[in-house]
XYZ file of C-alpha atoms in Angstrom:
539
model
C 6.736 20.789 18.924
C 3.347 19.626 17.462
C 3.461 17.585 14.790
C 0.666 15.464 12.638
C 0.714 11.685 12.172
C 2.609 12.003 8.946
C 5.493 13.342 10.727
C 5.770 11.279 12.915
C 5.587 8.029 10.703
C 7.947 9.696 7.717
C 10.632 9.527 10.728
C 10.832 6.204 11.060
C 13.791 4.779 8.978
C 12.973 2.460 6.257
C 15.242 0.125 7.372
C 13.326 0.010 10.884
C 9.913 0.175 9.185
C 9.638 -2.054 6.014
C 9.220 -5.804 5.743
C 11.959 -7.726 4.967
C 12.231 -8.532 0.932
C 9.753 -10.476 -0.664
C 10.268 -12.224 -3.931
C 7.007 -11.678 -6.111
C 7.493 -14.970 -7.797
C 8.673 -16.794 -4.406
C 6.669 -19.600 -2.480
C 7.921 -18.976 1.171
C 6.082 -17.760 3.541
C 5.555 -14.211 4.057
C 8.169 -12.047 5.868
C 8.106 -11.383 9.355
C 7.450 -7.890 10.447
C 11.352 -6.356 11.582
C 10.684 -3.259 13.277
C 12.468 -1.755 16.060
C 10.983 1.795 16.419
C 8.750 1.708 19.431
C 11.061 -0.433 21.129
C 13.782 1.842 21.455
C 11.480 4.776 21.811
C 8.205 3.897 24.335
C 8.599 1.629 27.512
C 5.010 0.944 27.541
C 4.947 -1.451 24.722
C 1.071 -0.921 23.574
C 0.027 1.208 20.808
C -2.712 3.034 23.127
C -0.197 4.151 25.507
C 2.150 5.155 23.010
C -0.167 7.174 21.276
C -0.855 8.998 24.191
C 2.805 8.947 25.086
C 2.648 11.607 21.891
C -0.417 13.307 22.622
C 0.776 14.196 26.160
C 4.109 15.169 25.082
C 3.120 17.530 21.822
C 4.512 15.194 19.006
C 1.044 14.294 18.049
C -2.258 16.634 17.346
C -4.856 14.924 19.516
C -7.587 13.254 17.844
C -10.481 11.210 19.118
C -10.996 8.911 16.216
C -7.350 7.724 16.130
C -7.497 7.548 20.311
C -10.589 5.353 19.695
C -8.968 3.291 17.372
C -6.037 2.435 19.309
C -7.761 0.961 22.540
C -9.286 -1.533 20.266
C -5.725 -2.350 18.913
C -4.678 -1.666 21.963
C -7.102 -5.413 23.224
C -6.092 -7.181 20.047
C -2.279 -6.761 21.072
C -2.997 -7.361 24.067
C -4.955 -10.295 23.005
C -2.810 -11.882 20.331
C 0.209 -11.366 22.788
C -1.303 -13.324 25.629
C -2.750 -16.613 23.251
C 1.243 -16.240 21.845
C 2.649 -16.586 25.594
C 0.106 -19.441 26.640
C -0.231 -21.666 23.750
C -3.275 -24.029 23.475
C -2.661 -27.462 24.626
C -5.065 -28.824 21.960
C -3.947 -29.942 18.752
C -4.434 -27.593 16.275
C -7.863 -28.308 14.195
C -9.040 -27.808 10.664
C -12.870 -27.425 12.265
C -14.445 -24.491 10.609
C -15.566 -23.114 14.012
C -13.112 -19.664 14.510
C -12.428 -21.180 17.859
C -10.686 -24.140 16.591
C -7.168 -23.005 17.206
C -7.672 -20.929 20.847
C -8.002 -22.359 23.938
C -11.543 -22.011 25.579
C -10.795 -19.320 27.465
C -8.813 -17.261 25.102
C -9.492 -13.391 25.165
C -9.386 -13.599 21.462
C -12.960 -15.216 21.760
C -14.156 -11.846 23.561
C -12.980 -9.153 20.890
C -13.530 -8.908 16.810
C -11.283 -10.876 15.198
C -9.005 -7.739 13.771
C -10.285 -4.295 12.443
C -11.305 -1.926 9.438
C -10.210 1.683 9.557
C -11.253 3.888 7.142
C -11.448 7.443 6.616
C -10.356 10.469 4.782
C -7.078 10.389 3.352
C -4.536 11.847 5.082
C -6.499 11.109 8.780
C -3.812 8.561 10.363
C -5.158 5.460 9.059
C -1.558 4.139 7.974
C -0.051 5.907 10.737
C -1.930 3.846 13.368
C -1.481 1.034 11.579
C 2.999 1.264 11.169
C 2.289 2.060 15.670
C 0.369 -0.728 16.221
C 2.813 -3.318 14.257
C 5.286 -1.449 16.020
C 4.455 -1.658 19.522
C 4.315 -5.515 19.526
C 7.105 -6.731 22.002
C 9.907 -7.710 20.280
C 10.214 -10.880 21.605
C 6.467 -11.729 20.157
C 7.029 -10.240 16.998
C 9.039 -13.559 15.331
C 6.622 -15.890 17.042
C 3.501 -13.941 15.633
C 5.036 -14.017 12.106
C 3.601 -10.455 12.316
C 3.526 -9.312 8.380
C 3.080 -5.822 7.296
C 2.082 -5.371 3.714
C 0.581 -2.989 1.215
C -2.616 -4.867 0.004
C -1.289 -4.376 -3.858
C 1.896 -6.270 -2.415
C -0.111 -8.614 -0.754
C -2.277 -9.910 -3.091
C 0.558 -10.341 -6.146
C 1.792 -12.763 -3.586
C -1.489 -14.938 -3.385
C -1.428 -15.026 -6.916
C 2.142 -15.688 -6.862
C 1.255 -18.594 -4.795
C -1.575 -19.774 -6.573
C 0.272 -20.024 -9.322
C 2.956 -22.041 -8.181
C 0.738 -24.286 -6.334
C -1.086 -25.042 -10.395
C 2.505 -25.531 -11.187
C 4.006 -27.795 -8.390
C 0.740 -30.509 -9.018
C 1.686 -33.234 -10.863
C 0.041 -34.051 -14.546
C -1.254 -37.784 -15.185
C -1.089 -38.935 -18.301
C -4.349 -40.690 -19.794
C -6.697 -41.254 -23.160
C -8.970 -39.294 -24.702
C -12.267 -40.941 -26.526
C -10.340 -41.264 -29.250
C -7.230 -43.009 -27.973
C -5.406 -39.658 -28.089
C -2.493 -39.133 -25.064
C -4.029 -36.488 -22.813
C -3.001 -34.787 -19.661
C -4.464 -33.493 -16.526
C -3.610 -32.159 -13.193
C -3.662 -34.577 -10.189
C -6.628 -33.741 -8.021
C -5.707 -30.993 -5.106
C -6.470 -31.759 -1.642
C -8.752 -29.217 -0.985
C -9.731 -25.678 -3.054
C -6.434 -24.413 -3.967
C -6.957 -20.418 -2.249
C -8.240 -22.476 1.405
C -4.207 -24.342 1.052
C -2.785 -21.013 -0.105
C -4.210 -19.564 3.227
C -3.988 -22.666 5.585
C 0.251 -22.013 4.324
C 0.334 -18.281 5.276
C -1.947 -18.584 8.695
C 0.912 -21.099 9.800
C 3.865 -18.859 9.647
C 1.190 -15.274 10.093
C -1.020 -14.995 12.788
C -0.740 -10.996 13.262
C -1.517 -9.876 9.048
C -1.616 -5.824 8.629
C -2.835 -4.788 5.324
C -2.464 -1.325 4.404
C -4.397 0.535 1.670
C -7.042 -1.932 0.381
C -8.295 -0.994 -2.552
C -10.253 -2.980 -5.209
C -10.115 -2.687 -8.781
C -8.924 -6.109 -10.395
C -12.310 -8.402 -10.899
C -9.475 -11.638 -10.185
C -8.942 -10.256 -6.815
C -12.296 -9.561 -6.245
C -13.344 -12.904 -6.917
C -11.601 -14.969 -4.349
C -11.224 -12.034 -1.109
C -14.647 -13.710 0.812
C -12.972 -17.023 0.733
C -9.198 -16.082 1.149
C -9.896 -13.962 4.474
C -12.712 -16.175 5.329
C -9.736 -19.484 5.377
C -7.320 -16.977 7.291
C -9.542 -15.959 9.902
C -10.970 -19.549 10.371
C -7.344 -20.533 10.976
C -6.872 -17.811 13.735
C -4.753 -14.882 11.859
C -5.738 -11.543 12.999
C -6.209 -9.315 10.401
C -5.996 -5.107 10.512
C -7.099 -3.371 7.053
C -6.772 0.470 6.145
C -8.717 1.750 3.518
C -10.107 5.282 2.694
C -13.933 3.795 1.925
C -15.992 2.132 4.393
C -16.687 -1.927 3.408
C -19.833 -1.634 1.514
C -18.417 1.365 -0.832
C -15.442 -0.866 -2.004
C -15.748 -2.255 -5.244
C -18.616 -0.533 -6.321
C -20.203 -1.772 -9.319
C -17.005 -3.596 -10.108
C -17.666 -6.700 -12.792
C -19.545 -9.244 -10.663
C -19.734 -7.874 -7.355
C -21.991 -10.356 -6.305
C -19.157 -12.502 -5.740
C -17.174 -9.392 -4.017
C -20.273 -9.343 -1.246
C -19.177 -12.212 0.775
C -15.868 -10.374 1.486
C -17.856 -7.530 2.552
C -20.232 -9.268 5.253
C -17.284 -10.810 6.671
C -15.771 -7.816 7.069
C -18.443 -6.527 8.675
C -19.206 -9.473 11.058
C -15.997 -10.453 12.308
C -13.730 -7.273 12.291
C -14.512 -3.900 14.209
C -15.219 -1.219 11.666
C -13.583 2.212 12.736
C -13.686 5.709 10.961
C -10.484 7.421 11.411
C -11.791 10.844 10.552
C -9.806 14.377 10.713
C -10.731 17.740 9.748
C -8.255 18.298 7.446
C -5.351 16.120 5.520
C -2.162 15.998 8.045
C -0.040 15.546 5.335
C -0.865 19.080 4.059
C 0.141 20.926 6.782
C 3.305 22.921 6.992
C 6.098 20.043 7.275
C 9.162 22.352 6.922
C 11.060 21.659 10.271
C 14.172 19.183 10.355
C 13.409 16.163 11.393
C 15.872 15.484 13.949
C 14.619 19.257 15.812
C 11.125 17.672 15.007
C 11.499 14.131 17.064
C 13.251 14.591 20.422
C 12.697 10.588 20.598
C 15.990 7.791 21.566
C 16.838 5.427 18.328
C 15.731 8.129 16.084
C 19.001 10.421 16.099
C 21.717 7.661 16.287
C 23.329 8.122 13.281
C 23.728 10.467 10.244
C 22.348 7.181 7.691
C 19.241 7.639 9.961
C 18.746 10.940 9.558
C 18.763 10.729 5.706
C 16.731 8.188 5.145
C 13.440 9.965 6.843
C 14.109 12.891 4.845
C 11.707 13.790 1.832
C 12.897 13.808 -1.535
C 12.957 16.838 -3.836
C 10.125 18.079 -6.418
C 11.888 20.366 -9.200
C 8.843 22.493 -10.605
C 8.783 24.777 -13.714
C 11.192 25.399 -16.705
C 14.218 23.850 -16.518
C 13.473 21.305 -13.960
C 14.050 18.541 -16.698
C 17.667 19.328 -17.166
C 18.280 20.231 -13.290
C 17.351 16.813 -12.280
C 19.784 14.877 -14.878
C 22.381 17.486 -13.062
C 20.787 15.911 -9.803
C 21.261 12.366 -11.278
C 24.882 12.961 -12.609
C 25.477 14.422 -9.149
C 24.479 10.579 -7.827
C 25.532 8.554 -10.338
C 28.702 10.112 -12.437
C 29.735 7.458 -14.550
C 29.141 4.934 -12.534
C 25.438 4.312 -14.126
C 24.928 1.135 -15.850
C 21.890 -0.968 -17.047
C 20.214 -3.614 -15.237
C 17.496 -6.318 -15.460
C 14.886 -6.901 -12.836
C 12.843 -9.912 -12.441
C 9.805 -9.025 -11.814
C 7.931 -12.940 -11.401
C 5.729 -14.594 -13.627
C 8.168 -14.913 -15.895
C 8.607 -10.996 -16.935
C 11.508 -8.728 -16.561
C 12.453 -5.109 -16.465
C 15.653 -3.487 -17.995
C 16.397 -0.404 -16.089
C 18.351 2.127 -18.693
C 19.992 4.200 -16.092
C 20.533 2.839 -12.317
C 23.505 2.912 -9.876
C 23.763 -0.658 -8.277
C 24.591 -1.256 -4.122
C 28.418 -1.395 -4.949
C 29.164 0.989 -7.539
C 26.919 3.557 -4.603
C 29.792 1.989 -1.683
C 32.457 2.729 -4.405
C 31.191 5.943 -5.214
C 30.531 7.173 -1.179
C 33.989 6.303 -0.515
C 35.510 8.601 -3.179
C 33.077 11.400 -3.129
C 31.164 11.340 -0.136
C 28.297 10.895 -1.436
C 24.727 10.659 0.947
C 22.695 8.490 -2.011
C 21.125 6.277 0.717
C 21.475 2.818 -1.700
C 20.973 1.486 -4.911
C 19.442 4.485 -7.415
C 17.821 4.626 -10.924
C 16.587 7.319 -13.161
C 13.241 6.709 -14.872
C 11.238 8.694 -17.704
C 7.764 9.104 -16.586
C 6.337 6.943 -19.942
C 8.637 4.822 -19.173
C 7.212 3.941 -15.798
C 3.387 5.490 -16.174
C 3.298 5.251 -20.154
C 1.302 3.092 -22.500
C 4.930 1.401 -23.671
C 6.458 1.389 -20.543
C 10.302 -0.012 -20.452
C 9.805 -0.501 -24.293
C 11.131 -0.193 -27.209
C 14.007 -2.679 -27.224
C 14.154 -2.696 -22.957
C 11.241 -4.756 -22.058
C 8.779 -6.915 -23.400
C 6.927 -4.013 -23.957
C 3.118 -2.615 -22.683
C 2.373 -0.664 -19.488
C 3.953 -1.331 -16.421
C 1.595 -2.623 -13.702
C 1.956 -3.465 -9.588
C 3.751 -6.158 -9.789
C 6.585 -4.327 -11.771
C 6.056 -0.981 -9.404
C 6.825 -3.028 -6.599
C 9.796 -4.326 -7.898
C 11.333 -1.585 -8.934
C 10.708 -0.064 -4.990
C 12.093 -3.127 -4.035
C 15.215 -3.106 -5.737
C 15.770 0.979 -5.506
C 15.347 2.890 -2.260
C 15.887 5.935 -4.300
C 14.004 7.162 -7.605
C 14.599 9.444 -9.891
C 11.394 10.332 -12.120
C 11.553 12.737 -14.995
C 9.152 14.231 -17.116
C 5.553 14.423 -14.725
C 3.141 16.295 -16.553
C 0.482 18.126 -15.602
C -2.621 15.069 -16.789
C -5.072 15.642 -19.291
C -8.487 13.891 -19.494
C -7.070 11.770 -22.190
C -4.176 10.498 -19.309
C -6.420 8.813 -17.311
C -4.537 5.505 -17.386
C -1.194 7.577 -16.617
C -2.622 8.767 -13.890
C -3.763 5.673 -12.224
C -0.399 4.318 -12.912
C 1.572 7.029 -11.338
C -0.701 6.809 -8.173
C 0.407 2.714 -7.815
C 3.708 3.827 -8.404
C 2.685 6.850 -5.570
C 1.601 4.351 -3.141
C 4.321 1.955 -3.775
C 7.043 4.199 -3.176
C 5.369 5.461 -0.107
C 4.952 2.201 1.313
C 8.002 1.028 0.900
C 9.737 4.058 2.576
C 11.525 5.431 -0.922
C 12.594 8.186 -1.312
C 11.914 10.024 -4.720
C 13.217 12.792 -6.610
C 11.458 13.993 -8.917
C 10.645 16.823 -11.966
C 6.954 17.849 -12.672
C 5.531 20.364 -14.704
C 3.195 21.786 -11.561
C 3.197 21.239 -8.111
C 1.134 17.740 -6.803
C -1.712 19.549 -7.100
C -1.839 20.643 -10.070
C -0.428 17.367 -11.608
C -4.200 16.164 -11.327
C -6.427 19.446 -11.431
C -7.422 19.314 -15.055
C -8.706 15.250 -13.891
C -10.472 16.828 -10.763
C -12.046 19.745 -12.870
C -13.336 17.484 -15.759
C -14.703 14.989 -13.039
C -16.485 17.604 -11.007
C -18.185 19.200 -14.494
C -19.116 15.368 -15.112
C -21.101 16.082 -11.399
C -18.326 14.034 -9.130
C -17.630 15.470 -5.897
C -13.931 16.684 -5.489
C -14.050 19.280 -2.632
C -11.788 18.399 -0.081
C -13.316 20.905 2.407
C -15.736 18.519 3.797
C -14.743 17.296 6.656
C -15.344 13.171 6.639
C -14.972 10.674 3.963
C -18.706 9.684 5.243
C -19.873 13.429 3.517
C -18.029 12.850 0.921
C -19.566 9.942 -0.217
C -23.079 11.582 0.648
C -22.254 14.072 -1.333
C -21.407 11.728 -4.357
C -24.584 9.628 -4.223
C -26.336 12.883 -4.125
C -24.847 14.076 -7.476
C -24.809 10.989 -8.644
C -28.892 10.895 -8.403
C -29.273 14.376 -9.872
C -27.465 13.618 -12.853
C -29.201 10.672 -13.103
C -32.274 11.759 -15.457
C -28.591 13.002 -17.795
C -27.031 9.802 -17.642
C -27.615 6.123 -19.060
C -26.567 3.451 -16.645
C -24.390 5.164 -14.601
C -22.134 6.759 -17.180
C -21.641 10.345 -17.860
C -22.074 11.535 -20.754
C -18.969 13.310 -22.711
C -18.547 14.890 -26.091
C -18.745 12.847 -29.191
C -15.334 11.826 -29.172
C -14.707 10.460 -25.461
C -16.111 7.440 -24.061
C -18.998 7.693 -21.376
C -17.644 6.983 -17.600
C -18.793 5.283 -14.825
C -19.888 7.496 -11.926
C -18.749 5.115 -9.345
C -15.495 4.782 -10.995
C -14.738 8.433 -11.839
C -15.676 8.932 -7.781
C -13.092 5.827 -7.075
C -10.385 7.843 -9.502
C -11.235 11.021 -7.611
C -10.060 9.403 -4.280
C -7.315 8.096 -5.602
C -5.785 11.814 -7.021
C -7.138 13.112 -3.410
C -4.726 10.373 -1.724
C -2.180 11.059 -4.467
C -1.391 14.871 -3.711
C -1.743 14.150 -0.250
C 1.578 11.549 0.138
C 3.495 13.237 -3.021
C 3.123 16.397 -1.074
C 3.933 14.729 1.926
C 7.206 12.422 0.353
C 8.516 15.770 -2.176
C 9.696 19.204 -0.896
C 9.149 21.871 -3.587
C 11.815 23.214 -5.413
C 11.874 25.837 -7.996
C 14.219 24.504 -10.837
């Protein structure tokens, strides 16, 4: 049975695939990666060989770009597993040098020091990514610290970090010019995001980074030195992004200080496009998974099975109602409210969720399959300008921190209410794709009632972006044309344009090309994993 890349990664459990629980507002180190899929399932323990295991076998569509990808994974696990088995007598340095912490005749010194793969959305990029953390021997895996994160996960927790780093320095007391009591913070020793990373490249020397993706001007701003500390310590480092390096962050606010990130991408990791001709994820996806993967570990038990099912898009009239049915079905009156903390001193009241025992209570007495804790959501409550307001929350729009919290703490969601987005939505819509993305990465499963079908969720965004002159065909074939594409619209409309923003009518605000192009990708890699995590369902 052939099957894309999609397929094969929806079917590994959540339990199998996702990190363990990480605390937003914690200072420990970052979790170790705790995945047993490959393990149980390919005897050659190397992502090449297991890829081709696939290929060979008809699980897996062939494709050059992702074979071409995984024999340079393929060296860095091969690598990282060898400098793990024969440690380096030498005392571990603080030298700058990026062979301070290898022995001289390492094979880490022979190969980039991680990789970049980008491409099209939809192409295998995560895919690859979930094998190679995968096919690590087991017995490696705790002594790596090998971490697999979403980037939006990832960075909350440097911030996190950074944070309580400003908070755990001690404040001296002294005099101001005028005999006033003053206080300051004890000097640091040395720049507090170089200690952040020296703490994480201790415990992490194997970091996997899914989805990078810059918006936020703070993260921009300290990327060329964070990845710069962790690679001078010796952590290998594996990105997936759908841009290449020098299209991320484009025209952000002060990108000049974005550009060192950039060059050391390009210098020190191996920059691969994972291309396709069309989005896996589209492609008919209708057979059961169990018929699907003929593989050992993956049909052990029932709880399996459910968990690497997709979760259920009610479309049309009536889908509103027929999903508080769903939720009743789930919940009965067993529902109660809950707080979440979130970090940084905010927390979310959840009106309607079923907690981890009132699910065990309910299973035994009705047999019910909810796989976990469960809460039911409004979409303005979770994409909305108020968010979990009026009288739940501190009020205002929820952001990635709180997304992530919420997948953290619910393996299944229930959203209500997805409209199809107007122009005037465009901060809706970005929120719903974190929340997309979130959910995705963090293996929930999500049930859900929309006015349209993924599609057209975003079409009247795609339409107004491509009369604006944005490219939103997704016929062409590699997120390299795409972008041509772009820039070449982008310079026609320039003599119709004043610095790079489109002109609207008199009552909308002009838009950045670059970002309208960013948004575009974003909707593109929205449809693509709702489609991919939702079966239709007429209501």
């Amino acid at each position: 049975m052939l099957l894309s890349g999609s397929q094969i990664r929806r079917a590994i459990p959540r339990t199998l695939l996702q990190t363990s629980a990480l605390p937003v507002g914690g200072t420990q180190c970052l979790p170790p990666f705790h995945h047993q899929y490959v393990s149980q399932t390919f005897h050659p323990v190397s992502i090449a060989p297991a890829l081709q295991d696939l290929v060979t076998t008809g699980r897996l569509k062939q494709d050059d770009s992702q074979q071409f990808a995984a024999k340079l994974l393929n060296a860095l696990q091969t690598a990282v597993t060898h400098e793990a088995q024969t440690p380096s007598p030498q005392a571990k340095s603080t030298s700058s040098a990026p062979s301070a912490n290898q022995s001289s005749n390492s094979p880490l010194l022979q190969l980039p020091r991680g990789a970049y793969l980008w491409g099209t959305i939809g192409s295998g990029k995560t895919m690859l990514l979930d094998l190679f953390c995968s096919t690590f021997p087991r017995s490696d895996r705790q002594q790596l610290g090998l971490c697999r994160l979403h980037f939006h996960e990832f960075m909350l927790t440097i911030h996190s970090r950074l944070h309580s780093l400003q908070e755990s320095v001690p404040r001296i007391k002294g005099q101001s010019h005028f005999g006033l009591p003053v206080y300051r913070y004890a000097p640091l020793n040395g720049h507090p995001v170089d200690l952040v990373a020296q703490s994480i490249a201790r415990d992490t020397k194997v970091l996997c980074l899914d989805e990078l993706h810059v918006t936020d001007v703070a993260d921009a701003l300290i990327l060329g030195q964070l990845f710069s500390a962790l690679l001078r310590e010796g952590t290998v480092i594996v990105f997936t992004s759908n841009k290449p390096p020098l299209e991320l962050y484009k025209n952000g606010l002060n990108r000049q200080y974005f550009l060192p990130f950039v060059k050391l991408v390009q210098k020190q990791l191996a920059v691969i496009e994972v291309s396709a001709a069309s989005d896996y994820r589209l492609q008919d996806q209708d057979q059961a998974l169990g018929e699907v993967l003929d593989m050992p570990g993956l049909r052990n038990t029932d709880a399996q099975r459910k968990e690497g099912q997709q979760g259920i898009m009610l479309v049309g009239p009536g889908s509103h109602d027929a999903l508080d049915v769903m939720w009743a079905e789930t919940a009965g009156s067993l529902q109660t409210e809950a707080s979440l903390n979130v970090g940084f001193g905010r927390t979310l009241r959840v009106p309607r969720q079923l907690s981890q025992g009132q699910q065990a209570s309910r299973s035994t007495s009705s047999h019910s399959s909810t796989p976990g804790p469960a809460a039911m959501l409004h979409f303005e409550q979770v994409c909305g300008q108020q968010g979990l307001a009026p009288g739940l929350d501190q009020g205002g729009a929820l952001g990635p921190a709180d997304m992530v919290a919420l997948a953290a703490a619910y393996p299944l969601l229930f959203i209500q209410g997805i409209p199809v987005l107007q122009w005037s939505q465009r901060n809706e819509a970005r929120r719903l794709v974190t929340l997309i993305d979130t959910l995705y990465d963090m293996r929930c499963r999500l049930e859900c009632s929309a006015a349209g079908r993924p599609r057209q969720i975003f079409a009247e965004l795609l339409d107004h972006a491509r009369r604006l002159g944005v490219a939103t065909s997704s016929s062409l074939s590699s997120a390299s044309a795409k972008m041509e594409q772009a820039e070449a619209t982008a310079a026609d409309l320039q003599a119709g344009c004043r610095h790079g923003l489109a002109e609207n009518s008199e009552d909308e605000e002009p838009v950045s090309l670059a970002l309208l192009q960013e948004e575009v990708v974003m909707y593109g890699r929205a449809i693509s994993r709702l489609s991919e995590m939702c079966r239709l369902q007429p209501a």
